[in-house]
């Protein structure tokens, strides 16, 4: 995790940034507890292995909104406090199982000075220990220039 | 109910809800909620520790009081999953500032691929500054309806 500011001039195509995260059942409970009114699909897929198995999963899974939050954290950590996240577009390819050790990865694919400011495009994904990528997507951020 | 043909299956849904915008109500993000959210997902950006800004990703986990999103009542498959999310952020998400949300069922469509036939529901939710009405951000979420063996048992 980084607290440093990243500047547009420091970014090169192909730059990589990685973090790790294990969404344990406890963290999933805390995430769901952030907004108890939200509820869920009602089949227990987020709260029990049995519920998840009833819909064909191997074990309890992580809510998609939590996976989205985890990958947005990767981008927000990468860009630093003066960066601005403009968009995040993700596809859920397969379920994220609770307790999976996840590698969160960002790869710079474009960096361009636009009329709106210096923009950087990132490919982002999470990968589990089985080599699967349950979530993949792209993010567009604006980085400050060095004074 | 309208019946839509796909390559291998037909499905029914309530077409009358497509394109109808529903107000979901208001929500104000507190500093305590930001701290808890950051602890839970491991957010380390110091921008979100000062009590002024909330992580934009929080918008995907907020529930608004009041209105209920419309349900196209898709009659296909026996379970649903999230398929994709696209979020756009136009303004900073501020702690203590009321925001309101409005949502629309944008599209319902069927698709047949390697794993069979699926039906997608695309919803667009807009988040607005409750005072000015300015757009803070928007989220398009697609949910897939499909048949799974386990859910049939």
Coordinates of C-alpha atoms in Angstrom, one line a residue:
Chain A
X1 CA 0.0 0.0 0.0
X2 CA 1.3 3.4 -0.9
X3 CA 0.6 6.8 0.6
X4 CA 2.9 8.6 -1.8
X5 CA 1.6 10.9 -4.5
X6 CA 2.0 9.7 -8.0
X7 CA 2.6 12.2 -10.8
X8 CA 1.8 12.1 -14.5
X9 CA 5.4 12.6 -15.5
X10 CA 6.5 9.5 -13.6
X11 CA 4.1 7.1 -15.3
X12 CA 5.2 4.9 -18.2
X13 CA 3.2 2.4 -20.3
X14 CA 3.6 -1.0 -18.9
X15 CA 4.1 0.1 -15.3
X16 CA 2.6 -2.4 -12.8
X17 CA 1.3 -2.0 -9.3
X18 CA 0.2 -4.8 -7.0
X19 CA -1.4 -5.2 -3.7
X20 CA -2.8 -8.2 -1.8
X21 CA -6.1 -8.8 0.0
X22 CA -7.8 -11.7 1.6
X23 CA -11.6 -11.1 2.0
X24 CA -12.1 -13.2 5.0
X25 CA -15.7 -14.1 6.2
X26 CA -15.2 -11.6 9.0
X27 CA -14.4 -8.8 6.5
X28 CA -17.4 -9.8 4.4
X29 CA -19.6 -9.6 7.5
X30 CA -18.2 -6.2 8.3
X31 CA -18.8 -5.0 4.7
X32 CA -22.4 -6.3 4.7
X33 CA -22.8 -4.6 8.1
X34 CA -21.8 -1.2 6.6
X35 CA -25.3 -1.2 5.1
X36 CA -27.6 -3.7 6.7
X37 CA -30.6 -2.2 4.8
X38 CA -29.1 -3.3 1.6
X39 CA -29.8 -7.0 2.2
X40 CA -28.8 -9.5 -0.5
X41 CA -30.2 -12.1 -2.7
X42 CA -31.6 -14.0 0.3
X43 CA -30.1 -17.4 -0.5
X44 CA -27.2 -17.0 2.0
X45 CA -24.5 -17.0 -0.7
X46 CA -22.5 -14.3 1.2
X47 CA -23.0 -15.7 4.7
X48 CA -22.7 -19.5 4.6
X49 CA -21.1 -22.2 2.5
X50 CA -24.4 -24.1 2.5
X51 CA -26.2 -21.0 1.0
X52 CA -23.5 -20.7 -1.6
X53 CA -23.6 -24.4 -2.5
X54 CA -27.4 -24.1 -3.1
X55 CA -26.6 -21.9 -6.2
X56 CA -23.7 -24.1 -7.4
X57 CA -20.8 -22.3 -5.6
X58 CA -18.0 -24.2 -3.8
X59 CA -18.2 -22.0 -0.7
X60 CA -19.5 -18.6 0.5
X61 CA -18.7 -15.8 -2.0
X62 CA -17.8 -12.2 -1.8
X63 CA -20.5 -9.7 -2.8
X64 CA -19.8 -8.1 -6.2
X65 CA -20.0 -4.6 -4.6
X66 CA -17.2 -5.6 -2.2
X67 CA -15.1 -6.8 -5.1
X68 CA -15.7 -3.5 -6.8
X69 CA -14.7 -1.6 -3.7
X70 CA -11.5 -3.7 -3.3
X71 CA -10.4 -3.0 -6.9
X72 CA -11.3 0.7 -6.6
X73 CA -9.1 0.8 -3.4
X74 CA -6.2 -0.6 -5.6
X75 CA -6.6 2.3 -8.0
X76 CA -7.1 4.9 -5.3
X77 CA -3.9 3.7 -3.5
X78 CA -2.0 3.8 -6.8
X79 CA -3.0 7.3 -7.7
X80 CA -2.3 9.0 -4.3
X81 CA -4.3 11.7 -2.5
X82 CA -4.2 14.2 -5.4
X83 CA -5.3 11.8 -8.1
X84 CA -8.9 11.6 -9.3
X85 CA -10.7 8.5 -10.2
X86 CA -12.9 9.2 -13.3
X87 CA -14.2 5.8 -14.1
X88 CA -14.0 2.1 -13.2
X89 CA -15.5 -0.6 -15.5
X90 CA -15.3 -4.2 -14.3
X91 CA -16.6 -7.6 -15.4
X92 CA -17.3 -10.3 -12.9
X93 CA -15.9 -13.4 -14.6
X94 CA -16.4 -15.9 -11.8
X95 CA -17.2 -15.8 -8.1
X96 CA -14.6 -14.6 -5.5
X97 CA -14.6 -17.1 -2.7
X98 CA -14.3 -15.8 0.9
X99 CA -10.8 -16.5 2.3
X100 CA -9.2 -16.5 -1.1
X101 CA -5.8 -14.8 -1.2
X102 CA -6.1 -12.3 -3.9
X103 CA -3.4 -10.5 -5.8
X104 CA -4.7 -7.1 -7.0
X105 CA -3.0 -5.8 -10.1
X106 CA -3.0 -2.6 -12.1
X107 CA -1.2 -2.1 -15.4
X108 CA -0.7 1.2 -17.2
X109 CA -2.0 0.9 -20.7
X110 CA -2.3 4.5 -21.8
X111 CA -1.2 7.9 -20.6
X112 CA -2.3 10.9 -22.5
X113 CA -2.6 14.7 -22.1
X114 CA -6.2 15.4 -22.9
X115 CA -8.1 18.8 -23.0
X116 CA -9.6 17.8 -19.6
X117 CA -6.2 17.0 -18.1
X118 CA -3.5 14.3 -17.9
X119 CA -5.3 11.0 -18.0
X120 CA -4.0 7.5 -17.4
X121 CA -5.8 4.3 -18.3
X122 CA -5.2 1.1 -16.3
X123 CA -6.1 -2.5 -16.8
X124 CA -7.0 -3.9 -13.4
X125 CA -7.8 -7.4 -12.2
X126 CA -7.8 -9.6 -9.2
X127 CA -6.2 -13.1 -9.3
X128 CA -6.6 -15.9 -6.9
X129 CA -4.1 -18.6 -5.9
X130 CA -5.6 -20.9 -8.5
X131 CA -4.5 -18.5 -11.2
X132 CA -8.1 -17.5 -12.0
X133 CA -9.1 -13.9 -12.6
X134 CA -12.6 -13.5 -11.2
X135 CA -12.7 -9.8 -11.8
X136 CA -11.1 -7.8 -14.7
X137 CA -11.6 -4.2 -15.8
X138 CA -10.3 -0.8 -16.7
X139 CA -9.9 2.4 -14.8
X140 CA -9.3 6.0 -15.9
X141 CA -7.6 8.4 -13.5
X142 CA -6.3 11.9 -13.6
X143 CA -2.9 12.5 -12.0
X144 CA -1.4 15.9 -11.1
X145 CA 1.6 17.2 -12.9
X146 CA 4.8 18.1 -10.9
X147 CA 4.9 21.8 -10.2
Chain B
X1 CA -45.3 -9.3 -19.7
X2 CA -43.4 -9.4 -23.0
X3 CA -41.8 -12.5 -24.5
X4 CA -38.4 -12.1 -26.1
X5 CA -36.9 -14.8 -28.3
X6 CA -33.2 -15.7 -27.8
X7 CA -31.2 -18.2 -29.9
X8 CA -32.1 -21.1 -27.6
X9 CA -34.8 -19.9 -25.2
X10 CA -37.5 -17.5 -24.6
X11 CA -38.0 -15.3 -21.6
X12 CA -40.6 -13.1 -20.2
X13 CA -40.3 -9.8 -18.3
X14 CA -42.3 -6.7 -17.5
X15 CA -41.4 -4.3 -20.2
X16 CA -43.4 -1.5 -18.6
X17 CA -40.6 -0.8 -16.1
X18 CA -37.9 -0.3 -18.7
X19 CA -36.9 3.4 -18.9
X20 CA -38.9 4.4 -15.9
X21 CA -36.9 6.5 -13.5
X22 CA -37.4 5.9 -9.7
X23 CA -36.2 8.2 -6.9
X24 CA -34.4 6.1 -4.3
X25 CA -34.1 8.7 -1.6
X26 CA -31.3 10.5 0.2
X27 CA -28.2 9.4 2.0
X28 CA -25.4 11.2 3.9
X29 CA -22.1 9.5 4.3
X30 CA -20.6 10.0 7.8
X31 CA -16.9 10.1 8.8
X32 CA -17.4 7.0 10.9
X33 CA -18.8 5.1 7.9
X34 CA -15.8 6.2 5.8
X35 CA -13.4 5.0 8.5
X36 CA -15.2 1.6 8.7
X37 CA -15.3 1.2 5.0
X38 CA -11.6 2.0 4.7
X39 CA -10.7 -0.5 7.4
X40 CA -12.9 -3.2 5.8
X41 CA -11.5 -3.0 2.3
X42 CA -7.9 -1.9 3.3
X43 CA -8.1 1.6 1.8
X44 CA -4.9 3.4 2.5
X45 CA -5.2 6.7 0.6
X46 CA -4.7 9.5 3.1
X47 CA -7.2 11.6 1.2
X48 CA -10.0 9.7 2.9
X49 CA -8.7 10.1 6.5
X50 CA -9.3 13.8 6.8
X51 CA -13.0 13.7 7.3
X52 CA -13.7 15.6 4.1
X53 CA -13.7 13.1 1.2
X54 CA -15.2 9.6 1.0
X55 CA -13.8 7.0 -1.4
X56 CA -15.8 7.1 -4.6
X57 CA -16.1 3.3 -4.5
X58 CA -18.4 3.7 -1.5
X59 CA -21.1 4.6 -3.9
X60 CA -21.4 1.0 -5.0
X61 CA -22.2 -0.1 -1.4
X62 CA -24.6 2.7 -0.3
X63 CA -28.3 2.0 0.2
X64 CA -30.7 5.0 0.0
X65 CA -33.8 5.3 2.1
X66 CA -37.2 5.7 0.5
X67 CA -37.9 4.4 -2.9
X68 CA -37.4 0.9 -4.3
X69 CA -35.9 0.1 -7.6
X70 CA -38.3 -1.3 -10.2
X71 CA -38.1 -5.1 -10.9
X72 CA -38.6 -6.2 -14.5
X73 CA -39.5 -9.6 -13.0
X74 CA -37.5 -11.6 -15.5
X75 CA -38.8 -15.1 -15.8
X76 CA -35.7 -17.0 -16.8
X77 CA -33.3 -19.3 -14.9
X78 CA -33.2 -20.0 -11.2
X79 CA -30.5 -17.7 -9.9
X80 CA -28.9 -14.3 -10.5
X81 CA -25.3 -13.0 -10.4
X82 CA -23.7 -9.6 -11.0
X83 CA -22.1 -9.6 -14.4
X84 CA -20.5 -6.1 -14.6
X85 CA -20.4 -2.7 -13.2
X86 CA -19.3 0.6 -14.7
X87 CA -18.9 3.6 -12.4
X88 CA -18.3 7.2 -13.5
X89 CA -17.3 9.9 -11.1
X90 CA -17.9 13.5 -11.9
X91 CA -17.5 15.3 -8.5
X92 CA -15.8 14.3 -5.2
X93 CA -17.9 12.4 -2.8
X94 CA -18.1 14.6 0.3
X95 CA -18.6 13.5 3.9
X96 CA -21.6 15.0 5.5
X97 CA -23.2 16.2 2.3
X98 CA -26.6 14.7 1.5
X99 CA -26.7 12.9 -1.8
X100 CA -29.8 11.5 -3.6
X101 CA -30.1 8.7 -6.1
X102 CA -32.4 7.8 -9.0
X103 CA -32.4 4.6 -10.9
X104 CA -33.7 3.2 -14.2
X105 CA -33.9 -0.2 -15.7
X106 CA -32.1 0.6 -18.9
X107 CA -32.2 -2.6 -20.8
X108 CA -33.2 -6.3 -20.6
X109 CA -31.8 -8.7 -23.2
X110 CA -30.9 -12.3 -23.8
X111 CA -27.7 -13.8 -25.0
X112 CA -26.5 -17.3 -25.8
X113 CA -22.8 -18.2 -25.4
X114 CA -20.6 -21.1 -24.6
X115 CA -22.2 -21.6 -21.2
X116 CA -25.7 -21.4 -22.4
X117 CA -28.4 -18.8 -22.5
X118 CA -28.4 -15.9 -20.1
X119 CA -30.7 -12.9 -19.6
X120 CA -29.1 -9.6 -18.6
X121 CA -30.8 -6.7 -16.8
X122 CA -28.9 -3.4 -17.0
X123 CA -29.7 -0.7 -14.4
X124 CA -28.4 2.8 -14.3
X125 CA -28.2 4.7 -11.0
X126 CA -27.3 8.3 -10.9
X127 CA -26.0 10.0 -7.7
X128 CA -26.8 13.7 -7.3
X129 CA -25.9 16.4 -4.9
X130 CA -29.2 16.7 -3.0
X131 CA -28.9 20.5 -2.7
X132 CA -27.7 21.5 -6.2
X133 CA -28.9 18.5 -8.2
X134 CA -25.4 18.3 -9.8
X135 CA -24.4 14.8 -10.9
X136 CA -21.7 13.3 -8.6
X137 CA -21.5 10.0 -10.2
X138 CA -23.3 7.2 -12.0
X139 CA -23.2 3.4 -12.0
X140 CA -24.4 1.0 -14.6
X141 CA -24.8 -2.5 -13.2
X142 CA -25.7 -5.6 -15.2
X143 CA -27.2 -8.6 -13.5
X144 CA -27.4 -12.0 -15.2
X145 CA -30.2 -14.5 -14.8
X146 CA -29.3 -18.1 -15.6
X147 CA -30.0 -21.7 -14.8
X148 CA -27.7 -23.6 -12.5
X149 CA -27.9 -27.3 -11.6
X150 CA -27.5 -26.7 -7.9
X151 CA -30.2 -24.1 -7.6
X152 CA -32.6 -26.5 -9.3
X153 CA -32.3 -29.2 -6.7

